[in-house]
mmCIF file of C-alpha atoms in Angstrom:
data_model
loop_
_atom_site.group_PDB
_atom_site.id
_atom_site.type_symbol
_atom_site.label_atom_id
_atom_site.label_comp_id
_atom_site.label_asym_id
_atom_site.label_seq_id
_atom_site.Cartn_x
_atom_site.Cartn_y
_atom_site.Cartn_z
ATOM 1 C CA MET A 1333 -133.933 29.304 42.567
ATOM 2 C CA ASP A 1334 -135.395 28.946 39.051
ATOM 3 C CA PHE A 1335 -133.065 28.978 36.043
ATOM 4 C CA TYR A 1336 -134.077 32.460 34.845
ATOM 5 C CA THR A 1337 -133.274 34.071 38.199
ATOM 6 C CA SER A 1338 -130.013 32.129 38.383
ATOM 7 C CA ILE A 1339 -128.766 33.212 34.943
ATOM 8 C CA LYS A 1340 -129.604 36.844 35.710
ATOM 9 C CA ILE A 1341 -127.529 36.659 38.921
ATOM 10 C CA ASN A 1342 -124.737 34.193 38.021
ATOM 11 C CA GLY A 1343 -124.717 34.286 34.222
ATOM 12 C CA PHE A 1344 -125.363 30.546 33.888
ATOM 13 C CA TYR A 1345 -127.426 27.621 35.176
ATOM 14 C CA HIS A 1346 -126.287 23.979 34.960
ATOM 15 C CA PHE A 1347 -128.430 20.821 35.151
ATOM 16 C CA ASN A 1348 -128.897 17.394 33.538
ATOM 17 C CA ASP A 1349 -131.926 16.353 31.459
ATOM 18 C CA PRO A 1350 -131.732 13.629 28.779
ATOM 19 C CA SER A 1351 -135.327 14.253 27.631
ATOM 20 C CA VAL A 1352 -134.448 17.032 25.143
ATOM 21 C CA PHE A 1353 -131.580 15.133 23.458
ATOM 22 C CA THR A 1354 -133.740 12.872 21.257
ATOM 23 C CA TYR A 1355 -132.822 14.529 17.951
ATOM 24 C CA LEU A 1356 -129.166 15.117 18.878
ATOM 25 C CA LYS A 1357 -128.680 11.360 19.206
ATOM 26 C CA TRP A 1358 -129.328 11.169 15.446
ATOM 27 C CA PHE A 1359 -127.333 14.301 14.668
ATOM 28 C CA TYR A 1360 -124.055 12.896 15.981
ATOM 29 C CA LYS A 1361 -124.454 9.696 13.930
ATOM 30 C CA ILE A 1362 -124.058 11.681 10.681
ATOM 31 C CA PRO A 1363 -120.525 11.421 9.164
ATOM 32 C CA THR A 1364 -118.430 14.520 9.869
ATOM 33 C CA VAL A 1365 -115.932 16.767 8.123
ATOM 34 C CA LYS A 1366 -113.175 18.779 9.787
ATOM 35 C CA TYR A 1367 -113.316 22.576 9.726
ATOM 36 C CA GLU A 1368 -110.633 24.423 11.697
ATOM 37 C CA ASN A 1369 -110.490 22.696 15.128
ATOM 38 C CA CYS A 1370 -113.955 21.106 15.059
ATOM 39 C CA ARG A 1371 -115.853 18.412 13.243
ATOM 40 C CA TYR A 1372 -119.230 19.215 11.705
ATOM 41 C CA PRO A 1373 -121.692 16.681 10.259
ATOM 42 C CA ILE A 1374 -121.571 16.379 6.454
ATOM 43 C CA LEU A 1375 -125.339 16.753 6.353
ATOM 44 C CA HIS A 1376 -125.314 19.810 8.602
ATOM 45 C CA TRP A 1377 -127.460 21.429 5.916
ATOM 46 C CA PRO A 1378 -130.348 20.607 5.654
ATOM 47 C CA VAL A 1379 -130.812 17.369 7.664
ATOM 48 C CA GLY A 1380 -128.589 18.348 10.588
ATOM 49 C CA ARG A 1381 -130.121 21.802 10.777
ATOM 50 C CA ILE A 1382 -133.611 20.309 10.977
ATOM 51 C CA LEU A 1383 -132.503 18.012 13.823
ATOM 52 C CA ILE A 1384 -131.018 20.945 15.738
ATOM 53 C CA ARG A 1385 -134.127 23.092 15.151
ATOM 54 C CA LEU A 1386 -136.262 20.189 16.463
ATOM 55 C CA THR A 1387 -133.990 20.141 19.528
ATOM 56 C CA GLN A 1388 -134.526 23.893 19.924
ATOM 57 C CA MET A 1389 -138.292 23.343 19.799
ATOM 58 C CA ALA A 1390 -138.017 20.571 22.419
ATOM 59 C CA VAL A 1391 -136.083 22.945 24.707
ATOM 60 C CA TYR A 1392 -138.723 25.635 24.151
ATOM 61 C CA LYS A 1393 -141.624 23.269 24.946
ATOM 62 C CA LYS A 1394 -139.921 21.874 28.056
ATOM 63 C CA TYR A 1395 -138.554 25.076 29.626
ATOM 64 C CA LEU A 1396 -139.705 28.271 27.918
ATOM 65 C CA THR A 1397 -143.443 28.239 27.171
ATOM 66 C CA ASN A 1398 -144.050 30.792 29.954
ATOM 67 C CA TYR A 1399 -141.634 33.323 28.423
ATOM 68 C CA LYS A 1400 -142.025 35.939 25.698
ATOM 69 C CA LEU A 1401 -139.257 35.167 23.219
ATOM 70 C CA THR A 1402 -138.045 34.737 19.691
ATOM 71 C CA PHE A 1403 -135.956 31.853 18.397
ATOM 72 C CA GLY A 1404 -132.270 32.492 17.728
ATOM 73 C CA ASN A 1405 -129.320 30.702 16.145
ATOM 74 C CA VAL A 1406 -128.615 26.980 16.352
ATOM 75 C CA ASP A 1407 -125.396 25.043 15.808
ATOM 76 C CA ALA A 1408 -123.658 21.835 16.858
ATOM 77 C CA TRP A 1409 -120.101 20.555 16.612
ATOM 78 C CA SER A 1410 -117.555 18.133 17.966
ATOM 79 C CA GLY A 1411 -114.399 19.693 19.407
ATOM 80 C CA ILE A 1412 -113.491 23.208 20.489
ATOM 81 C CA ASP A 1413 -113.844 26.227 18.178
ATOM 82 C CA ILE A 1414 -110.798 28.426 17.621
ATOM 83 C CA GLY A 1415 -110.778 31.350 20.034
ATOM 84 C CA THR A 1416 -113.288 29.939 22.512
ATOM 85 C CA ASP A 1417 -110.460 29.187 24.956
ATOM 86 C CA LYS A 1418 -110.256 32.950 25.618
ATOM 87 C CA TRP A 1419 -112.746 34.914 27.749
ATOM 88 C CA HIS A 1420 -115.623 36.023 25.528
ATOM 89 C CA ASN A 1421 -119.343 36.598 25.270
ATOM 90 C CA ASP A 1422 -121.534 35.354 22.414
ATOM 91 C CA SER A 1423 -123.973 38.282 22.407
ATOM 92 C CA ILE A 1424 -122.533 39.312 19.041
ATOM 93 C CA GLU A 1425 -124.456 36.367 17.563
ATOM 94 C CA GLY A 1426 -127.650 38.232 18.418
ATOM 95 C CA SER A 1427 -129.397 36.196 21.133
ATOM 96 C CA ASN A 1428 -129.534 36.961 24.830
ATOM 97 C CA THR A 1429 -129.849 33.362 26.081
ATOM 98 C CA ALA A 1430 -128.024 30.220 24.959
ATOM 99 C CA PHE A 1431 -128.657 26.603 25.894
ATOM 100 C CA LEU A 1432 -125.525 24.456 25.534
ATOM 101 C CA LEU A 1433 -126.371 20.756 25.319
ATOM 102 C CA TYR A 1434 -123.585 18.237 25.903
ATOM 103 C CA SER A 1435 -123.557 14.702 24.478
ATOM 104 C CA CYS A 1436 -120.214 13.829 26.077
ATOM 105 C CA ASN A 1437 -118.453 13.424 29.397
ATOM 106 C CA THR A 1438 -115.670 15.827 30.336
ATOM 107 C CA THR A 1439 -113.436 15.764 33.423
ATOM 108 C CA GLU A 1440 -110.367 17.585 34.705
ATOM 109 C CA GLU A 1441 -108.331 14.735 33.162
ATOM 110 C CA THR A 1442 -109.882 15.108 29.671
ATOM 111 C CA GLY A 1443 -110.245 18.885 29.665
ATOM 112 C CA GLY A 1444 -113.069 20.418 27.644
ATOM 113 C CA GLY A 1445 -114.838 22.024 30.599
ATOM 114 C CA ILE A 1446 -116.228 25.528 30.535
ATOM 115 C CA GLN A 1447 -115.568 28.448 32.877
ATOM 116 C CA PHE A 1448 -117.838 31.380 33.704
ATOM 117 C CA ARG A 1449 -117.172 34.772 35.229
ATOM 118 C CA THR A 1450 -119.003 37.993 35.955
ATOM 119 C CA LEU A 1451 -116.868 41.013 35.111
ATOM 120 C CA GLY A 1452 -115.676 42.925 38.148
ATOM 121 C CA THR A 1453 -116.265 40.149 40.696
ATOM 122 C CA GLY A 1454 -113.071 38.089 40.380
ATOM 123 C CA LYS A 1455 -115.078 34.865 40.793
ATOM 124 C CA VAL A 1456 -114.676 32.032 38.272
ATOM 125 C CA HIS A 1457 -116.960 28.979 38.166
ATOM 126 C CA THR A 1458 -115.775 25.830 36.378
ATOM 127 C CA VAL A 1459 -118.092 23.122 35.029
ATOM 128 C CA TYR A 1460 -117.028 19.832 33.457
ATOM 129 C CA PRO A 1461 -120.187 18.845 31.565
ATOM 130 C CA LYS A 1462 -121.423 15.275 31.593
ATOM 131 C CA LYS A 1463 -123.588 13.532 29.013
ATOM 132 C CA TYR A 1464 -127.045 15.173 28.828
ATOM 133 C CA ASP A 1465 -125.929 18.242 30.776
ATOM 134 C CA ILE A 1466 -127.489 21.543 29.797
ATOM 135 C CA ILE A 1467 -125.907 24.878 30.583
ATOM 136 C CA ILE A 1468 -128.071 27.957 30.117
ATOM 137 C CA MET A 1469 -126.032 31.133 29.609
ATOM 138 C CA ASP A 1470 -127.111 34.754 29.883
ATOM 139 C CA GLN A 1471 -125.417 36.680 27.065
ATOM 140 C CA ASP A 1472 -125.458 40.040 28.837
ATOM 141 C CA ASN A 1473 -122.053 41.699 28.350
ATOM 142 C CA GLN A 1474 -121.219 41.462 32.078
ATOM 143 C CA PHE A 1475 -121.005 37.652 31.763
ATOM 144 C CA GLN A 1476 -118.176 35.846 29.986
ATOM 145 C CA HIS A 1477 -117.135 32.254 29.447
ATOM 146 C CA LYS A 1478 -114.276 30.246 27.982
ATOM 147 C CA VAL A 1479 -113.590 26.625 27.144
ATOM 148 C CA ILE A 1480 -110.813 24.707 28.862
ATOM 149 C CA PRO A 1481 -108.585 23.103 26.177
ATOM 150 C CA LEU A 1482 -108.753 19.341 25.729
ATOM 151 C CA LYS A 1483 -105.983 17.307 27.367
ATOM 152 C CA LYS A 1484 -107.160 14.010 25.837
ATOM 153 C CA THR A 1485 -108.856 13.210 22.564
ATOM 154 C CA ILE A 1486 -112.592 12.896 23.193
ATOM 155 C CA ASN A 1487 -115.692 13.584 21.131
ATOM 156 C CA ARG A 1488 -116.668 16.841 22.813
ATOM 157 C CA ASN A 1489 -120.119 17.012 21.233
ATOM 158 C CA THR A 1490 -121.909 20.268 21.951
ATOM 159 C CA ALA A 1491 -125.087 21.810 20.569
ATOM 160 C CA ASN A 1492 -126.078 25.436 20.995
ATOM 161 C CA VAL A 1493 -129.695 26.582 20.738
ATOM 162 C CA GLU A 1494 -130.390 30.247 21.333
ATOM 163 C CA PHE A 1495 -133.364 32.402 22.229
ATOM 164 C CA ASN A 1496 -134.116 36.075 22.796
ATOM 165 C CA ILE A 1497 -136.077 36.032 26.036
ATOM 166 C CA ARG A 1498 -137.941 39.290 26.602
ATOM 167 C CA GLY A 1499 -139.630 38.360 29.880
ATOM 168 C CA ILE A 1500 -142.311 36.231 31.462
ATOM 169 C CA LYS A 1501 -145.730 36.003 29.746
#
């Protein structure tokens, strides 16, 4: 099953592909500052933003050239944002599809995984992302996700690049 069909049925699709992480390798070398529960690179604006936008373009070129779409928000951080450990949906940010890119290894022992559910089904899927994992999320309101709190101190480095996919070309 292709990723687009999978996200429309399950709300997410999970795979590993180091090829689109080229610019993120530089991003996480920038010194960081703490804001709430996360760490953000000091040069998030403008250097970091350019690196994340280049990552978004790499994702587009690798996976989305056959889709009608517009580019959405981008962000990256180390840690877990306040409130993301509760069931939620990110559609309020305006995009219908998000690519989460992980530059870290999480396990049940470290925490930091992510859970997915479809409202009304009672099923919960848990993923502990590994380095270079990509999780594509459908932001339709029927799909929700939450982050599992960290049990150990790790650099939970995550980037989010979003798109508004309107269909296949």
